[in-house]
Short mmCIF file of C-alpha atoms in Angstrom, two decimals:
data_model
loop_
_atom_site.label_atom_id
_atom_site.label_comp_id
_atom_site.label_asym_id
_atom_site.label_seq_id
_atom_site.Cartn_x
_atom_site.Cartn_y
_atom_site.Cartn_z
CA UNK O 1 -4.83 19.20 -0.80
CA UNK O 2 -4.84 15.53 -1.86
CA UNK O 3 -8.38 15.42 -1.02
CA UNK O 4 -9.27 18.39 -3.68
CA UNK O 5 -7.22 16.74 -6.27
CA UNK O 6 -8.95 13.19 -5.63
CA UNK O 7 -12.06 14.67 -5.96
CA UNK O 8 -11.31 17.18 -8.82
CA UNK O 9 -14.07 16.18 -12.00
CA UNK O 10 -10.60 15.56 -14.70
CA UNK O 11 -8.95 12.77 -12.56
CA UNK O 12 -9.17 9.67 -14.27
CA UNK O 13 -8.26 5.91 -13.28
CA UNK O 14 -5.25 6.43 -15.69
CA UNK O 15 -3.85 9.25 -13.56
CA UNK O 16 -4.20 6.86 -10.11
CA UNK O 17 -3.43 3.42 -11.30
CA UNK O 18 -0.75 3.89 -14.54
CA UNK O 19 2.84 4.51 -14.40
CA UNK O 20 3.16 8.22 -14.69
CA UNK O 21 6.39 9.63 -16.36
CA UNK O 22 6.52 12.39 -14.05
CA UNK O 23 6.52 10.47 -10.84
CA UNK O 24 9.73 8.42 -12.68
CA UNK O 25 7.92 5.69 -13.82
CA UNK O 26 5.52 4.76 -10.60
CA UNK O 27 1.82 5.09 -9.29
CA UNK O 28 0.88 7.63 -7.26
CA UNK O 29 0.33 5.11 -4.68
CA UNK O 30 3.53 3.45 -5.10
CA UNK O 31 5.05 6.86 -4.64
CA UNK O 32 3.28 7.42 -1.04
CA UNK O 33 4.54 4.26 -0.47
CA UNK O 34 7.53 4.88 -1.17
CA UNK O 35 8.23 7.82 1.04
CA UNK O 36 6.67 5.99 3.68
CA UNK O 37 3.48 8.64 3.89
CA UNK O 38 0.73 6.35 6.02
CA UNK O 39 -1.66 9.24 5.34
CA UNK O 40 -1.26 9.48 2.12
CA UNK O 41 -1.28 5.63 1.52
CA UNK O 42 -4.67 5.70 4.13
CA UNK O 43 -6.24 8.17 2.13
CA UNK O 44 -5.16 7.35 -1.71
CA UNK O 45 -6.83 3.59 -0.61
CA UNK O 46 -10.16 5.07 1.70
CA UNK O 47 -10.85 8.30 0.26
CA UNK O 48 -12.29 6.78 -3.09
CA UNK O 49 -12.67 3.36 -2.49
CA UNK O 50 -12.03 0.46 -5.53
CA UNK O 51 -10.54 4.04 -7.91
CA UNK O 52 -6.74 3.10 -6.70
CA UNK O 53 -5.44 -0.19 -7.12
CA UNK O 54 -3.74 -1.57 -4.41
CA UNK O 55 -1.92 -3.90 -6.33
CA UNK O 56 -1.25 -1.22 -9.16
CA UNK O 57 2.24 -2.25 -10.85
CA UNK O 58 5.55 0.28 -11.77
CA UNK O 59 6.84 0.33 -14.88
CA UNK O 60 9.11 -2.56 -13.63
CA UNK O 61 6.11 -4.49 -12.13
CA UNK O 62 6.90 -3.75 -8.34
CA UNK O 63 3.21 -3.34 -6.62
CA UNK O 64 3.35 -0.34 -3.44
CA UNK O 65 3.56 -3.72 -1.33
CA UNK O 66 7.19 -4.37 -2.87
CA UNK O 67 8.13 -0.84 -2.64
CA UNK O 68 7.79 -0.38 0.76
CA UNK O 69 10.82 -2.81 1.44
CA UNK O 70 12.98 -0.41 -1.19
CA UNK O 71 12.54 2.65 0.71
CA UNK O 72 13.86 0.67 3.85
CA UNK O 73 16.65 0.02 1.86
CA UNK O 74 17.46 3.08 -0.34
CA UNK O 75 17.09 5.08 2.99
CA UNK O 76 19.67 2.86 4.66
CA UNK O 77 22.06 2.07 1.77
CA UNK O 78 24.49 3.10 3.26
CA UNK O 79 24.47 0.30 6.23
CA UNK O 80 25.18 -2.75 5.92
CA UNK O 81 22.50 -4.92 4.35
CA UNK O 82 22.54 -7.05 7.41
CA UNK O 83 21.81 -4.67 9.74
CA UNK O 84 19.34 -2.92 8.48
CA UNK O 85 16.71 -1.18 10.06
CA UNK O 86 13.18 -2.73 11.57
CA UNK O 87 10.83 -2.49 9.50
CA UNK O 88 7.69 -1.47 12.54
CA UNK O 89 10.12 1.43 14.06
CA UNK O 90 10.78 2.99 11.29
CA UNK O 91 7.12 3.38 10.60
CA UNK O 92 6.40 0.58 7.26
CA UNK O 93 4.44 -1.78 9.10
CA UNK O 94 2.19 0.91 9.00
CA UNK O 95 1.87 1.55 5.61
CA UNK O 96 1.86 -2.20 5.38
CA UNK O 97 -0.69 -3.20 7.52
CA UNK O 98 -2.93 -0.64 5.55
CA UNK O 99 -1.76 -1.57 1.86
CA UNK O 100 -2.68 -5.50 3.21
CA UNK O 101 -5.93 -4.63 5.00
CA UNK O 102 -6.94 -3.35 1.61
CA UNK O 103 -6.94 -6.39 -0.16
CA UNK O 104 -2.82 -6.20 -1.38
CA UNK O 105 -0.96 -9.49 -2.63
CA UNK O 106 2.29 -10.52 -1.20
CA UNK O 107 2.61 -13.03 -3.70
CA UNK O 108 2.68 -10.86 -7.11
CA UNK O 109 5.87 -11.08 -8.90
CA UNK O 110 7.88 -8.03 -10.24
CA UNK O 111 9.97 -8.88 -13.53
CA UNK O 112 12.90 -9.90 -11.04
CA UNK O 113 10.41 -12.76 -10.20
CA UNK O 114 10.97 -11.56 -6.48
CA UNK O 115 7.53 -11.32 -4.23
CA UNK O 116 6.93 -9.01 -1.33
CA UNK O 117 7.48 -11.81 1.05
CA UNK O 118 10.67 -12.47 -0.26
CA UNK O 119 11.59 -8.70 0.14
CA UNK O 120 10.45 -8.26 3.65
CA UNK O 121 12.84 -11.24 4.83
CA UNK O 122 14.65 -9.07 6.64
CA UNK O 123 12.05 -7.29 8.40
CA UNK O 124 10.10 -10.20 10.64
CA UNK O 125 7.13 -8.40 11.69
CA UNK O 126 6.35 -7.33 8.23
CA UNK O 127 7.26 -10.79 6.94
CA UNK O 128 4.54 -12.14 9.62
CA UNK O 129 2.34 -9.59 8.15
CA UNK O 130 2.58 -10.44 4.49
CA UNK O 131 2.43 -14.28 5.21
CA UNK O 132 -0.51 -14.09 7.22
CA UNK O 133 -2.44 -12.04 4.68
CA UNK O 134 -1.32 -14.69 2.20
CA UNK O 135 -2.74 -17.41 3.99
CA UNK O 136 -6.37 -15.32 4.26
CA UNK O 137 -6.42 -14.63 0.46
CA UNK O 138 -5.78 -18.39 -0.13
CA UNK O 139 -8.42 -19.41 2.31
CA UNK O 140 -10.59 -17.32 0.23
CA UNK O 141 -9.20 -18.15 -2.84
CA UNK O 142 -10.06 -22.40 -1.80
CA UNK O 143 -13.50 -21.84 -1.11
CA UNK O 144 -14.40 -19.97 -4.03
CA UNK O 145 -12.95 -22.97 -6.17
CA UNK O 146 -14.39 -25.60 -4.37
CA UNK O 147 -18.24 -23.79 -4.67
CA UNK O 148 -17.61 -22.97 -7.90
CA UNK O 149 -14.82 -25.82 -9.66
CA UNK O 150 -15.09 -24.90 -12.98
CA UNK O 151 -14.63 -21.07 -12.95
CA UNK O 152 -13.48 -18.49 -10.93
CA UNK O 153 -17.04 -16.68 -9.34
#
């Protein structure tokens, strides 16, 4: 069904990337994310590559990255925030690994100022994750400025 509706003629970048109203304020993205839907995530990201923005922001500037780490802890609220759940058995490293093998930034800022590597602290593997998809982007990120030093190519 997602499939028909990403391919339907009226969809627009607006509809995939903006905060919509009736999905409270979030991307549709953000959303699978969210509810911790791998297929959805996997096909929102595949099915029409460079439409969705991976790094596509809420209406409070959390990207799908940041949200993963709040359904870990809205779906655990109420245990104790020190014991809460890994993040790779209860199936976000998943969703992870795919939002991050699709170019997403663990180092955006919501308003909070907070960064998805801050919010996975307490989930290790995902913190490995996001930290080692930092370091690639900044690899990246230092050749590009050192071929080109005056502007970003």
């Amino acid at each position: 069904m997602l499939r028909a509706l990403l391919a339907h003629p009226d969809i627009s970048l607006h509809t995939l990337n903006a905060p919509q109203v009736a999905l409270q304020g979030v991307t549709p993205l953000i959303l699978a994310t969210w509810l911790n839907i791998p297929e959805m995530v996997r096909l929102l990201l595949e099915y029409c590559p460079g439409l969705v923005s991976v790094d596509g922001m809420d209406t409070l500037g959390a990207t799908a990255l940041m949200c993963t780490f709040a359904s870990l802890i809205t779906a655990h609220s109420s245990i104790d925030p020190t014991n809460l759940p890994d993040a790779a058995r209860d199936g976000s490293a998943e969703v992870v690994q795919c939002l991050l093998s699709n170019g997403a930034r663990p180092d955006y800022r919501d308003v909070n100022h907070r960064t998805s590597i801050q919010h996975a602290l307490p989930h290790p593997q995902v913190l490995w994750l996001c930290e080692g998809a930092l370091r690639v982007h900044r690899a990246r990120e230092s050749i590009v400025s050192t071929q080109c030093p005056f502007a970003r190519c």
